[in-house]
XYZ file of C-alpha atoms in Angstrom:
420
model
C -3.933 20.618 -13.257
C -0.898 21.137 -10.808
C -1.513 18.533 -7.768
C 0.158 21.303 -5.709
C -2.247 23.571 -6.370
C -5.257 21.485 -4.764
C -5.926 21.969 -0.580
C -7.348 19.775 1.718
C -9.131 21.309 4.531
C -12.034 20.290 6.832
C -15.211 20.709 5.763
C -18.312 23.210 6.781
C -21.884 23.037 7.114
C -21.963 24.441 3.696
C -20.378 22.032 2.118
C -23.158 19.784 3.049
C -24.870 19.473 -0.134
C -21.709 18.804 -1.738
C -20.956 16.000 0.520
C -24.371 14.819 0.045
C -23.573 14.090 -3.556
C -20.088 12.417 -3.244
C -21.930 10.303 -0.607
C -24.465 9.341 -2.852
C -21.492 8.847 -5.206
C -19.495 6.543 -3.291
C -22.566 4.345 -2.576
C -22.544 4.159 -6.072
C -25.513 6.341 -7.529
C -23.267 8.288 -10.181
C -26.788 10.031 -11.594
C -26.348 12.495 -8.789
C -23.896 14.194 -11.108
C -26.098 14.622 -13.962
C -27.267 18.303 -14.416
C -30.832 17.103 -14.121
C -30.695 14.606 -11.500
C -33.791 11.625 -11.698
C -36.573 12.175 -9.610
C -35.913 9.521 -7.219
C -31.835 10.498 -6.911
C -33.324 14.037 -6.624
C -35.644 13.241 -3.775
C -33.163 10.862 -1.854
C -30.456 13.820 -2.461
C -32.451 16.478 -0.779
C -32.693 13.783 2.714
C -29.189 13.696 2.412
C -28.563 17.398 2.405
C -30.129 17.471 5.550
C -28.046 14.305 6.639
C -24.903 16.193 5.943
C -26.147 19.425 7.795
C -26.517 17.191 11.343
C -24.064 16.327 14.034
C -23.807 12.968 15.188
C -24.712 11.266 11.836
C -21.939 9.194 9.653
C -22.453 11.541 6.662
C -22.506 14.737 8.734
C -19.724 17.551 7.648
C -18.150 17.078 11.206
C -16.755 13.944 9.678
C -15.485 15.247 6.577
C -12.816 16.250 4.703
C -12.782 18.595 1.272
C -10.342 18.402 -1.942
C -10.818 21.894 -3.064
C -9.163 23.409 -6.127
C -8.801 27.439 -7.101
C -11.805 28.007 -4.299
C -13.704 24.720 -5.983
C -14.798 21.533 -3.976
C -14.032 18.710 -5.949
C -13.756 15.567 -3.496
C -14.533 14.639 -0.159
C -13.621 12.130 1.959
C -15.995 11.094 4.959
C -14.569 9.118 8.237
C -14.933 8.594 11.785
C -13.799 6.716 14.527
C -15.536 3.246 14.653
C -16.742 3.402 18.733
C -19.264 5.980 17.597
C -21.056 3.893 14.623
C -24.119 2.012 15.768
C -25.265 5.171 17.502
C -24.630 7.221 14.254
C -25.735 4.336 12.086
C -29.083 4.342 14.097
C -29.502 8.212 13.690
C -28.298 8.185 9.928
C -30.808 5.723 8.798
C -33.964 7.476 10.403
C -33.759 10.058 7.789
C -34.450 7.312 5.398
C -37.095 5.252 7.145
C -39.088 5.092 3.477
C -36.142 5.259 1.425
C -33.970 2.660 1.532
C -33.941 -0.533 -1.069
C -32.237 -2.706 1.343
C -32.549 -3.787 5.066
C -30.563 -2.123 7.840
C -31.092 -4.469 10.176
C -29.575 -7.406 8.392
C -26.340 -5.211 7.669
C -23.126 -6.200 9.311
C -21.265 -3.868 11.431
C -18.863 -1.806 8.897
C -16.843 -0.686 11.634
C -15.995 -0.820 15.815
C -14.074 0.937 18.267
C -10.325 0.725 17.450
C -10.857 1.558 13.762
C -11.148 4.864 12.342
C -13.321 4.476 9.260
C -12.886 5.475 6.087
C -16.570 5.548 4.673
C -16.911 7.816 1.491
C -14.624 8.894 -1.022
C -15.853 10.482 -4.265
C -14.192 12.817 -6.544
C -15.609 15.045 -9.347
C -15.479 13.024 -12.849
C -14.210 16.161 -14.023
C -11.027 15.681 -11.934
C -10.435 11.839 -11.309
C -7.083 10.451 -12.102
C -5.363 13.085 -10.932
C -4.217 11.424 -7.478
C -7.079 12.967 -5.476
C -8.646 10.301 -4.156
C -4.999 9.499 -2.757
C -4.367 12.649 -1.252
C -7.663 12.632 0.634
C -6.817 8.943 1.792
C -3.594 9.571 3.033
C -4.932 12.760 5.096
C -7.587 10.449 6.484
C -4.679 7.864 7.826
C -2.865 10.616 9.249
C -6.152 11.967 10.982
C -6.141 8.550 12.524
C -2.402 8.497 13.277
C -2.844 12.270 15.619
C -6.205 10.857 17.188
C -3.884 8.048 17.886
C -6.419 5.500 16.327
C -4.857 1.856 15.923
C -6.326 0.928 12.427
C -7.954 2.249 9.553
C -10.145 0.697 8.028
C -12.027 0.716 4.249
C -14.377 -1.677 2.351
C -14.463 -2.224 -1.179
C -16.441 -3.550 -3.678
C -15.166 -6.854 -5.253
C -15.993 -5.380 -8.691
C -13.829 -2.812 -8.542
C -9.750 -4.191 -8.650
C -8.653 -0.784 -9.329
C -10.235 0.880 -5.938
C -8.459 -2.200 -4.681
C -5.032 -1.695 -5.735
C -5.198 2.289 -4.764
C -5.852 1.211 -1.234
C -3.074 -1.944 -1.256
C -0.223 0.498 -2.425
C -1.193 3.394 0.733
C -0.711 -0.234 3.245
C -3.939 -1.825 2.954
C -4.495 -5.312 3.988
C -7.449 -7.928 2.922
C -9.030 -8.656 6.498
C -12.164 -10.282 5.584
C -16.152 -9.670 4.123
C -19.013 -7.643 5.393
C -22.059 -8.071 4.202
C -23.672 -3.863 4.011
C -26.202 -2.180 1.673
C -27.730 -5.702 0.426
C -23.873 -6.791 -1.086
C -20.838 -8.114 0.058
C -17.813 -5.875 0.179
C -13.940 -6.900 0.745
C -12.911 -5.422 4.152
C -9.157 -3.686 4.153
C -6.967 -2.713 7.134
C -4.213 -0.413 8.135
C -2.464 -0.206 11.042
C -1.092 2.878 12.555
C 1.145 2.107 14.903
C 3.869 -0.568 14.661
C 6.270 0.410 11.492
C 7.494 -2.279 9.490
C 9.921 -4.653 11.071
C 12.409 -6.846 8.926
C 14.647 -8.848 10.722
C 18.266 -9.738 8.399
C 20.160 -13.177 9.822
C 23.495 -13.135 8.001
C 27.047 -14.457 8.693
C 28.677 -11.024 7.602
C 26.712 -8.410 8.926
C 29.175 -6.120 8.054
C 27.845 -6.444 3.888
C 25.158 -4.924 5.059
C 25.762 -1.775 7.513
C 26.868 0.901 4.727
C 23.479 0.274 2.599
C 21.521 0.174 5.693
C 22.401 3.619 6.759
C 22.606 5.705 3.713
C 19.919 6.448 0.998
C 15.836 5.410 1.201
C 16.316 2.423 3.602
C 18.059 5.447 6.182
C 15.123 7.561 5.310
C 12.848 5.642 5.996
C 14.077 4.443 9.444
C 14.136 7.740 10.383
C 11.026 8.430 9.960
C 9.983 5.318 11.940
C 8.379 4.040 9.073
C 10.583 0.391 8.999
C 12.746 -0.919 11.465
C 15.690 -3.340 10.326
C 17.303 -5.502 12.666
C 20.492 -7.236 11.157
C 21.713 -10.678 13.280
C 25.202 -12.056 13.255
C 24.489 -16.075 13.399
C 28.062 -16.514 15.308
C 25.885 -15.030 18.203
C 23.420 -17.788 18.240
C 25.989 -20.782 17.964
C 27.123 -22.761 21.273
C 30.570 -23.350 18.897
C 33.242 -22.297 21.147
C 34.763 -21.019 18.082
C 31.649 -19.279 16.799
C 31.295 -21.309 13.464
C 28.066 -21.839 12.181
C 28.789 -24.115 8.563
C 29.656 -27.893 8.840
C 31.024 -30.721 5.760
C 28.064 -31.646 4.005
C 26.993 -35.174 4.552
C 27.453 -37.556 1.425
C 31.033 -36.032 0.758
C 30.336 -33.339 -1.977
C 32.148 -30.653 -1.854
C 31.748 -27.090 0.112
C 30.487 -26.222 3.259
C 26.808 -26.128 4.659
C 24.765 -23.777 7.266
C 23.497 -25.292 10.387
C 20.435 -25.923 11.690
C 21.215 -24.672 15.286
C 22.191 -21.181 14.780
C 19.118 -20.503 12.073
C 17.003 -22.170 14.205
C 17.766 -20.246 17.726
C 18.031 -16.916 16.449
C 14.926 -17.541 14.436
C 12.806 -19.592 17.880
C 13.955 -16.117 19.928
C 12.738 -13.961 17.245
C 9.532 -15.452 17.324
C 8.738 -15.938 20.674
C 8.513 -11.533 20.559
C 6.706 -11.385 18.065
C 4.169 -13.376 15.084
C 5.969 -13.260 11.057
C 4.041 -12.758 8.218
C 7.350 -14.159 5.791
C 10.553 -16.048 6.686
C 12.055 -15.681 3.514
C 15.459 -17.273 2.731
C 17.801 -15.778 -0.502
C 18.971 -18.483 -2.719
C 19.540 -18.692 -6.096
C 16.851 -21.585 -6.650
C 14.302 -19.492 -5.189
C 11.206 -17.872 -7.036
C 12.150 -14.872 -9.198
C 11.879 -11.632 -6.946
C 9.591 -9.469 -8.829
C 8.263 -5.908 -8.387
C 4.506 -7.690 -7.555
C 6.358 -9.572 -5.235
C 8.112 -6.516 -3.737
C 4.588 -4.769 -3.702
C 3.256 -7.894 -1.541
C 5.402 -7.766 0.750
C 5.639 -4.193 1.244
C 2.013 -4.699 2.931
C 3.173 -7.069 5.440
C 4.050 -6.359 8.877
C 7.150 -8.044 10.051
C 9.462 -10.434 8.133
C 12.593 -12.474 8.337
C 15.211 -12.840 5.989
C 17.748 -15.359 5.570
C 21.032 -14.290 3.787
C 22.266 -18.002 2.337
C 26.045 -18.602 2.614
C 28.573 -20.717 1.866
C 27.199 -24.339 -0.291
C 23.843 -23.692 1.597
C 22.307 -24.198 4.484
C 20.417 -27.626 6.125
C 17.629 -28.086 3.979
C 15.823 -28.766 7.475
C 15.885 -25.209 7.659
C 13.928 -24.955 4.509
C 11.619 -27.785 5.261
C 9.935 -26.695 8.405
C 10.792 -22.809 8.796
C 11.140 -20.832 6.022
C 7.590 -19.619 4.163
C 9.151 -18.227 0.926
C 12.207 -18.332 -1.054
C 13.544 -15.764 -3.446
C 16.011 -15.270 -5.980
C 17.185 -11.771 -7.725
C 18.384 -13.779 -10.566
C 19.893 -16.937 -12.207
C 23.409 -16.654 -10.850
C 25.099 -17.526 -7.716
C 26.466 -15.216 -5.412
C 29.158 -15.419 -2.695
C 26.460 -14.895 0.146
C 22.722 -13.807 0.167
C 23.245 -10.338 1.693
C 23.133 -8.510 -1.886
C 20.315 -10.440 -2.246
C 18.526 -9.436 1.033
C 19.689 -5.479 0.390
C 18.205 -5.489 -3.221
C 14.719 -6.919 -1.875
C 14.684 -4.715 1.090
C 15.203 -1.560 -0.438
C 12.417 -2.838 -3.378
C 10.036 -3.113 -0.311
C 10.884 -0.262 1.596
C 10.835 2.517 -0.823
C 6.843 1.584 -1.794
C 5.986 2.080 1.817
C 3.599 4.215 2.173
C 5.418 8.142 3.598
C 8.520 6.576 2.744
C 9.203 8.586 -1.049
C 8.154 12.099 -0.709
C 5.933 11.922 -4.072
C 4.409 8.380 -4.296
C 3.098 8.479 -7.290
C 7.206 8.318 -8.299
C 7.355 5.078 -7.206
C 3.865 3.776 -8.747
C 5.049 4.679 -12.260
C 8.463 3.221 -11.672
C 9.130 0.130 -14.646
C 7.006 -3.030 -13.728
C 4.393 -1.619 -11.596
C 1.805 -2.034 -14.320
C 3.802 -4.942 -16.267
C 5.366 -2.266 -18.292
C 8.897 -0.705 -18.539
C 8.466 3.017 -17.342
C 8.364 5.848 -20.731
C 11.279 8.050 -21.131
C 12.161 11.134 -18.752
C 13.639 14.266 -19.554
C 14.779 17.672 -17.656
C 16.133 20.829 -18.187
C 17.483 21.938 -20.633
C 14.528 21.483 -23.733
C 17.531 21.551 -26.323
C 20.931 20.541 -25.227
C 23.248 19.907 -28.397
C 20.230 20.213 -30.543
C 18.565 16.612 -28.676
C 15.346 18.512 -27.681
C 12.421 16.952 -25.251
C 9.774 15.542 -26.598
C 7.112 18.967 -27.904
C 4.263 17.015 -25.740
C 5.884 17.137 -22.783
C 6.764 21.186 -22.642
C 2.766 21.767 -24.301
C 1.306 21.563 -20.548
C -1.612 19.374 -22.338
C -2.160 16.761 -18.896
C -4.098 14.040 -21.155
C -2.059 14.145 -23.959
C 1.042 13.885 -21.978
C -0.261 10.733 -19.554
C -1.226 9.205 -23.060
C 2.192 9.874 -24.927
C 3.866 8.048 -21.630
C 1.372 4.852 -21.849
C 2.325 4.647 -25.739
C 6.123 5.118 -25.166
C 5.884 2.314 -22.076
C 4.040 0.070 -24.420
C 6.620 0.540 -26.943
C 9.490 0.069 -25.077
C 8.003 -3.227 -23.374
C 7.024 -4.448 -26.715
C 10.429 -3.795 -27.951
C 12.500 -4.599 -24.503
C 10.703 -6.904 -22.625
C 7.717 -8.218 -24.628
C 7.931 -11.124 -22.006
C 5.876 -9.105 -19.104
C 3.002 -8.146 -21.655
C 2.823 -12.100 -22.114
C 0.291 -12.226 -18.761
């Protein structure tokens, strides 16, 4: 299958009793798929036909979307903005007054006004793990995004990590429990408005301008995706002469950061706007990681400390920074390569920010694995010819000839990251 070739497009009333089954589907009664469906699924099926067919119901094909393939449906994805729910909710559930195995009145509210839910997803079992589900997701955030919608929002079952991690890498955010259809489910958030905001403090700001502007990390500002602030700390001394590093006390050698520059720049900063991370670069830090990179890609706004000279006041440290980093066990003149290797880690897995995502998902470490090998044109150059599996157009072989060449090469390279 060629993920090109597959449309989304809104739905119709007669896609309604397809969208009755990916409903049913989603809510996690998989039978609906069989080709002779249980009594019970086929009874509860036929209510939601009707369901589907209706305006001003959750499930209705008003709210939905369609994956369709050569002419085919093959996934759905049903959402709605949250102000309308308890009215829908109420109208939903009268269709299945005898039906239901759990009470409706003890659910928690899924949803509100503000949020524009995403309720449904199913895809075809025929046609999962081909980055449907993702396609129909990310049409659902930008359906929020036009109806100008602050947050999306999705729930999750706690028994399903994978579901999880599809909906952390598109922006996702844990934002608490709901307790809906007798179960508890993990709540998840997105907001559309505010891009990314990282904040750089540095002593030489001028390390930093050329990578700033060119590449990804450009891209990605332009599309107001991230915004990246770099600070000169001379600004935020009272030093008539603009320094910013002092002797260290005890008499060792080398100079140290002080606490007033780091701590002004940082106290105005703040008083604009709440940090998720004030991270400071220093080669005693943690090890910077790709999961790290993928954490903090989710977060909102952060700060980032280049480290200079023999350091800076451990004060500093003490009471405002949330997270140090290192990109390796060596020291550095200052901590801007540091900051401009994390940053562009973090950027380029924001969600819009690589034109095909899925690049960046099978990029080395995502899965604790080094990524296979890639090859382009031409087949045979020299007589060193591509792989046959890769030219046979075979979509399962292929994806399992890159998970055995990944294993290898981790087991060879890097068996440390298959030690976890």
């Amino acid at each position: 299958m060629n993920i090109s070739d597959i449309q989304i497009r809104p739905a119709s009333i007669a896609d309604a009793a397809f969208i009755a089954k990916n409903v049913m589907a989603a809510l996690g009664t998989e039978e609906v798929y069989a080709e002779e469906m249980p009594e019970q699924v086929l009874k509860i099926w036929n209510i939601m036909i009707q369901v589907c067919q209706t305006s001003g119901v959750l499930y209705s094909w008003e709210n939905t979307l369609i994956a369709e393939y050569e002419g085919m449906p093959i996934g759905s994805l049903t959402a709605y903005d949250g102000s309308t729910y308890k009215e829908s909710r109420e109208k939903t559930f009268a269709f299945f007054e005898e039906s239901l195995s759990f009470d409706p009145d003890l659910m928690q509210d899924e949803t509100k006004a503000g949020e524009y839910y995403l309720d449904s997803l199913a895809v075809l079992p025929a046609f999962r793990g081909n980055g449907i589900g993702k396609m129909l997701l990310q049409q659902g955030i930008e359906t929020a995004r036009r109806k100008e919608i602050p947050h999306v929002t999705i729930l999750v079952s706690p028994t399903n990590p994978k579901a999880k991690r599809l909906y952390s890498s598109l922006g996702f955010r844990e934002a608490g429990e709901v307790f809906a259809f007798g179960e508890y489910f993990q709540r998840m958030k997105l907001d559309t408005t505010e891009p990314m905001r990282i904040d750089i403090l540095t002593v030489l700001p001028e390390m930093l301008d050329g990578f700033l502007n060119c590449s990804i990390v450009a891209r990605a500002q332009r599309k107001g995706l991230v915004e990246i602030h770099v600070h000169n700390l001379r600004d935020w001394t009272l030093d008539k002469h603009k320094r910013v590093d002092d002797y260290p006390y005890g008499g060792c050698a080398g100079m140290v950061m002080q606490c007033e520059p780091i701590d002004r720049c940082i106290e105005a900063l703040k008083a604009k706007r709440d940090y998720d991370e004030i991270i400071f670069t220093t080669p005693d830090g943690e090890q910077f990681s790709q999961p790290i990179a993928n954490e903090l890609s989710m977060k909102k706004n952060m700060i980032i400390l280049c480290g200079h000279f023999k350091g800076v006041d451990y004060r500093i440290r003490e009471h405002l920074i949330t997270k140090e980093l290192s990109i390796g066990d060596y020291v550095l003149t200052g901590g801007e390569l540091a900051a401009a290797v994390m940053t562009d880690a973090i950027v380029r897995i924001i969600p819009g920010v690589i034109g095909d995502e899925q690049s960046a998902l099978s990029d080395s470490f995502q899965d604790n694995l080094l990524a296979p090998p890639v090859y382009t044109r031409p087949a045979d150059y020299k007589g060193w010819k591509v792989p046959d599996v890769l030219l046979s157009g075979h979509e399962k072989n292929i994806r399992n000839w890159e998970f055995e060449q990944a294993l290898e090469r981790t087991k060879r390279l890097r068996p440390d990251l298959l030690e976890d």
